[in-house]
Amino acid sequence: MASQNRPRTTRSLRLGLLIAAIIGLATGLLAWRQVQQEREIDLEDVGRRAHALAQQLSDRVLHALVLPDAQAREMLQPRLEGYQRLLGYAVFRADGRLLAAGRAVEEFADKLDGVAHAALQSAGEATQLTRVTGMRVYVFAQVLPTKGPVAGALVVVHDVSYLDDRALVRLAQYAFWVLIVSLLVVALVVGSTWFVYERPLTKLADWMRRLRVENVAESPPPGLPSGRLRSESDRLAASFRAARSTGRALSEAALHTEQEWTSERLRAHALVSLGDAHQIIVVSNREPYLHQWREGKPQVVVPAGGLVTALDPVLQACGGVWIAHGSGDADHDTADPEGRLTVPPGDASYTLKRVWLTREEEQGYYYGFSNEGLWPLCHLAHERPVFRAEDWEHYRHANRRFADAVLDEAGSGKAVVLVQDYQLALVPRLLKEARPDLRVGLFWHIPWPNPEAFRICPWGAEILDGMLGADLLGFHLQQYCNNFLDTVDRVLESRLDWDHFSVELRGSRTRVRPFPISVQPWSERHVPADEALGRQITELKTQHHLGDTFMAVGVDRIDYTKGLPERFRACARLLEKYPRYRGRFTFVELGAPSRTHIPRYREHLDRLEALADEINWKYQSGGWKPIHFLVAQHDAKTVHAFLRMAPMCIVSSLHDGMNLVAKEYVAAQSGGDGVLVLSEFAGAARELSDALIVNPYDIERFAEAIRYGLEMDAAERRARMQRLSRQVEEHNIYRWAANFLSALAAERATGAGAADSSKAAIS
Ligand code: G6P
């Protein structure tokens, strides 16, 4: 609590100091002016006194001035001495020559010439404030007689050093009072902010926590700084209690029924699973919504990729914070100074907190270590991983940055942290080192290779150690869990429990389990339906000159793991072997450019475009061409329309953790009879066994599978798609998240080495 309050206290302290500084500066300036004015008044007093003294002596000096020098000096000398602050007098003849001076004045009589001459020249008075032998002196000169022809000048000299001392004392006194006033202002601002805002808001936060954790029946605390806040808090309490009691009922029922998982059900389940944890924090490299400048305006882009597709609905259902790299060129301009904004745009359900990385960090951590190293390491697509020491340093540093952002977000409260994917393998350990009480889950969205393949990573042990900071580690498939435990067995000194699939390292336990990820129903995604969808499909067909041919579709990030050349070649082989399909079969690939900063990805895109051209050149005729390679970041509405209009979808990954496009296609069919051609090397093939399963390297059989799909009779198509739909509907993303959260909650509840927690999961 204390550390959560610190930033607010510092803010009010800073405000108090600022106000005090402004007041201090203003009063300081006023005090300075005041001291100057008082000094001027004192000087005027001295001037008046000098004038009066000159008057008293003037008769005698006039008499002396008519005598020769020696007699005049004799007559004047006794009268020219001073006493106390009056240092003495000096007398000048009309031609400016010094006639006589008191003893104290004589020492610096040459310095008085100027002021005496000034008085003689103006035939009146002159004054001067000057410094002699370490003293501040005030010199007053007056001609004699004051009327008529000038006979000489009388000079009166005062020591006014005491005026400087007096000014200093006055300044010190003012400064003391300015300091006292400033301190009072600081105390007043900090105190009043505490009483008016911080105390009631801290009480409100405590009340909210009790409401969430203990479901208390008490009203919001009194003294809230605004009536609106109070009435909204009342309403919040009412709806929260209602949601919670429904949640309890639903959640208890959920464990025993096969009822469909929805976002509401997940929300209720999450409340129970989270228990006393304050919030869900998701942390990933890729952000769910990025902003890019288009025609001078920031535009929202939803990045392609399974991670965002899967996690965004979970956070929309449960609320919380998603921490990710802010990679869009308009990201800075669309977030607050702390990098935060609420998303989805226009339907705020959770907070996105952007982490800023320098270009060098992004290059080393994201493009380098993550995507030229770990990505090819984990995917068996025969692409050689590249490991560079400087990329590893950036990877470590960036992981630290993400972990710090999570710790910052969690404050001192309890939280469940869901770390995502291979870019952040070190984050779980970093979190646990700082906050052992956090509940940390890591989900690995890509395959895990066998130990021999993994061993080539020079920093394999550090990666494993980082991952094993998590309480729960999820993969898509049991096979990846097996590979992971095998790898740990070979690389680290740790205790493996093959019965419970857990690893014990340095006293903490990590449970390793499969959680096949899935998708959200399309009906929740604001995509056109019925007539509007029909119109959209007609428009797309016209726009891309698709005609009425039999259409197969593919939707992918353009990545060498997706088997796109194999897919194009299988289509070409179909046309070569079965000429009757020329002019009657079209393959549309919606390809989203990805990681194009990496040369291998750029080359891949170029080669694919060349291959599509080559095949089109060979077979196209009339207005028809076999391959439409549409390279762009296609939005969800466009993807949905293509998935709905295509009677076939082809997924041909060479290796893929899950592949959510396959599930998206099935989800889009909603009772339809589309055919799914699916690579056996995509994780999804384990669940979607009613697809036509292919080996994408075997072009001949791949082409045959497409032909079989084209010719499959309607009854078989429907039966297969019905079974696929049931599988995807039942095992949707909400069930995945509920399973993961339950397992994570059970893991923490049972503690290291305790009973089998799998019972808590929803199968
Ligand atoms: C895969 C990875 C994700 C990644 C996505 C898109 O699904 O598992 O972590 O976000 O690809 O790739 P990108 O590099 O654009 O984030």
JSON list of N, CA and C and ligand atoms in Angstrom, two decimals, residues 285-286 304-307 366 371 375 421-423 445-446 557 594-595, ligand 1:
[
{"chain": "A", "resi": 285, "resn": "ASN", "atom": "N", "xyz": [5.07, -9.40, -26.70]},
{"chain": "A", "resi": 285, "resn": "ASN", "atom": "CA", "xyz": [5.78, -8.45, -27.56]},
{"chain": "A", "resi": 285, "resn": "ASN", "atom": "C", "xyz": [4.78, -7.70, -28.43]},
{"chain": "A", "resi": 286, "resn": "ARG", "atom": "N", "xyz": [3.91, -8.44, -29.10]},
{"chain": "A", "resi": 286, "resn": "ARG", "atom": "CA", "xyz": [3.00, -7.81, -30.08]},
{"chain": "A", "resi": 286, "resn": "ARG", "atom": "C", "xyz": [1.82, -7.19, -29.36]},
{"chain": "A", "resi": 304, "resn": "ALA", "atom": "N", "xyz": [-1.77, -9.02, -37.67]},
{"chain": "A", "resi": 304, "resn": "ALA", "atom": "CA", "xyz": [-2.08, -10.42, -37.99]},
{"chain": "A", "resi": 304, "resn": "ALA", "atom": "C", "xyz": [-1.31, -11.32, -37.05]},
{"chain": "A", "resi": 305, "resn": "GLY", "atom": "N", "xyz": [-1.84, -12.47, -36.76]},
{"chain": "A", "resi": 305, "resn": "GLY", "atom": "CA", "xyz": [-1.11, -13.43, -35.92]},
{"chain": "A", "resi": 305, "resn": "GLY", "atom": "C", "xyz": [-2.02, -14.03, -34.87]},
{"chain": "A", "resi": 306, "resn": "GLY", "atom": "N", "xyz": [-1.73, -15.29, -34.54]},
{"chain": "A", "resi": 306, "resn": "GLY", "atom": "CA", "xyz": [-2.59, -16.04, -33.64]},
{"chain": "A", "resi": 306, "resn": "GLY", "atom": "C", "xyz": [-2.66, -15.48, -32.23]},
{"chain": "A", "resi": 307, "resn": "LEU", "atom": "N", "xyz": [-1.56, -14.92, -31.76]},
{"chain": "A", "resi": 307, "resn": "LEU", "atom": "CA", "xyz": [-1.51, -14.45, -30.38]},
{"chain": "A", "resi": 307, "resn": "LEU", "atom": "C", "xyz": [-2.58, -13.38, -30.12]},
{"chain": "A", "resi": 366, "resn": "TYR", "atom": "N", "xyz": [13.96, -8.24, -31.08]},
{"chain": "A", "resi": 366, "resn": "TYR", "atom": "CA", "xyz": [12.81, -8.78, -31.81]},
{"chain": "A", "resi": 366, "resn": "TYR", "atom": "C", "xyz": [13.22, -9.44, -33.13]},
{"chain": "A", "resi": 371, "resn": "ASN", "atom": "N", "xyz": [13.41, -13.59, -33.76]},
{"chain": "A", "resi": 371, "resn": "ASN", "atom": "CA", "xyz": [12.89, -14.08, -35.03]},
{"chain": "A", "resi": 371, "resn": "ASN", "atom": "C", "xyz": [13.93, -14.65, -35.99]},
{"chain": "A", "resi": 375, "resn": "TRP", "atom": "N", "xyz": [12.78, -18.32, -33.37]},
{"chain": "A", "resi": 375, "resn": "TRP", "atom": "CA", "xyz": [11.68, -18.75, -34.28]},
{"chain": "A", "resi": 375, "resn": "TRP", "atom": "C", "xyz": [12.12, -19.93, -35.15]},
{"chain": "A", "resi": 421, "resn": "ASP", "atom": "N", "xyz": [4.65, -16.11, -24.97]},
{"chain": "A", "resi": 421, "resn": "ASP", "atom": "CA", "xyz": [5.47, -16.47, -26.12]},
{"chain": "A", "resi": 421, "resn": "ASP", "atom": "C", "xyz": [6.98, -16.29, -26.00]},
{"chain": "A", "resi": 422, "resn": "TYR", "atom": "N", "xyz": [7.61, -16.71, -27.10]},
{"chain": "A", "resi": 422, "resn": "TYR", "atom": "CA", "xyz": [9.07, -16.91, -27.12]},
{"chain": "A", "resi": 422, "resn": "TYR", "atom": "C", "xyz": [9.86, -15.62, -27.04]},
{"chain": "A", "resi": 423, "resn": "GLN", "atom": "N", "xyz": [9.24, -14.48, -27.32]},
{"chain": "A", "resi": 423, "resn": "GLN", "atom": "CA", "xyz": [9.99, -13.22, -27.22]},
{"chain": "A", "resi": 423, "resn": "GLN", "atom": "C", "xyz": [10.28, -12.87, -25.76]},
{"chain": "A", "resi": 445, "resn": "HIS", "atom": "N", "xyz": [3.42, -19.99, -27.69]},
{"chain": "A", "resi": 445, "resn": "HIS", "atom": "CA", "xyz": [2.49, -20.14, -28.82]},
{"chain": "A", "resi": 445, "resn": "HIS", "atom": "C", "xyz": [3.06, -20.92, -30.00]},
{"chain": "A", "resi": 446, "resn": "ILE", "atom": "N", "xyz": [4.34, -21.26, -29.94]},
{"chain": "A", "resi": 446, "resn": "ILE", "atom": "CA", "xyz": [4.95, -21.93, -31.09]},
{"chain": "A", "resi": 446, "resn": "ILE", "atom": "C", "xyz": [5.39, -23.33, -30.65]},
{"chain": "A", "resi": 557, "resn": "ARG", "atom": "N", "xyz": [0.18, -14.92, -42.30]},
{"chain": "A", "resi": 557, "resn": "ARG", "atom": "CA", "xyz": [1.32, -13.99, -42.32]},
{"chain": "A", "resi": 557, "resn": "ARG", "atom": "C", "xyz": [2.29, -14.58, -43.32]},
{"chain": "A", "resi": 594, "resn": "SER", "atom": "N", "xyz": [5.02, -9.69, -43.15]},
{"chain": "A", "resi": 594, "resn": "SER", "atom": "CA", "xyz": [5.39, -9.85, -41.74]},
{"chain": "A", "resi": 594, "resn": "SER", "atom": "C", "xyz": [6.91, -9.80, -41.62]},
{"chain": "A", "resi": 595, "resn": "ARG", "atom": "N", "xyz": [7.42, -9.15, -40.57]},
{"chain": "A", "resi": 595, "resn": "ARG", "atom": "CA", "xyz": [8.85, -9.13, -40.24]},
{"chain": "A", "resi": 595, "resn": "ARG", "atom": "C", "xyz": [9.72, -8.79, -41.46]},
{"chain": "B", "resi": 1, "resn": "G6P", "atom": "C1", "xyz": [3.10, -15.98, -34.04]},
{"chain": "B", "resi": 1, "resn": "G6P", "atom": "C2", "xyz": [3.81, -15.79, -32.73]},
{"chain": "B", "resi": 1, "resn": "G6P", "atom": "C3", "xyz": [3.32, -14.53, -32.03]},
{"chain": "B", "resi": 1, "resn": "G6P", "atom": "C4", "xyz": [3.42, -13.38, -32.96]},
{"chain": "B", "resi": 1, "resn": "G6P", "atom": "C5", "xyz": [2.69, -13.64, -34.26]},
{"chain": "B", "resi": 1, "resn": "G6P", "atom": "C6", "xyz": [2.83, -12.51, -35.25]},
{"chain": "B", "resi": 1, "resn": "G6P", "atom": "O1", "xyz": [1.77, -16.28, -33.84]},
{"chain": "B", "resi": 1, "resn": "G6P", "atom": "O2", "xyz": [3.61, -16.91, -31.93]},
{"chain": "B", "resi": 1, "resn": "G6P", "atom": "O3", "xyz": [4.08, -14.28, -30.88]},
{"chain": "B", "resi": 1, "resn": "G6P", "atom": "O4", "xyz": [2.89, -12.22, -32.35]},
{"chain": "B", "resi": 1, "resn": "G6P", "atom": "O5", "xyz": [3.22, -14.82, -34.84]},
{"chain": "B", "resi": 1, "resn": "G6P", "atom": "O6", "xyz": [4.18, -12.22, -35.49]},
{"chain": "B", "resi": 1, "resn": "G6P", "atom": "P1", "xyz": [4.79, -10.80, -35.16]},
{"chain": "B", "resi": 1, "resn": "G6P", "atom": "O7", "xyz": [6.26, -10.99, -35.24]},
{"chain": "B", "resi": 1, "resn": "G6P", "atom": "O8", "xyz": [4.23, -9.91, -36.20]},
{"chain": "B", "resi": 1, "resn": "G6P", "atom": "O9", "xyz": [4.36, -10.42, -33.79]}
]
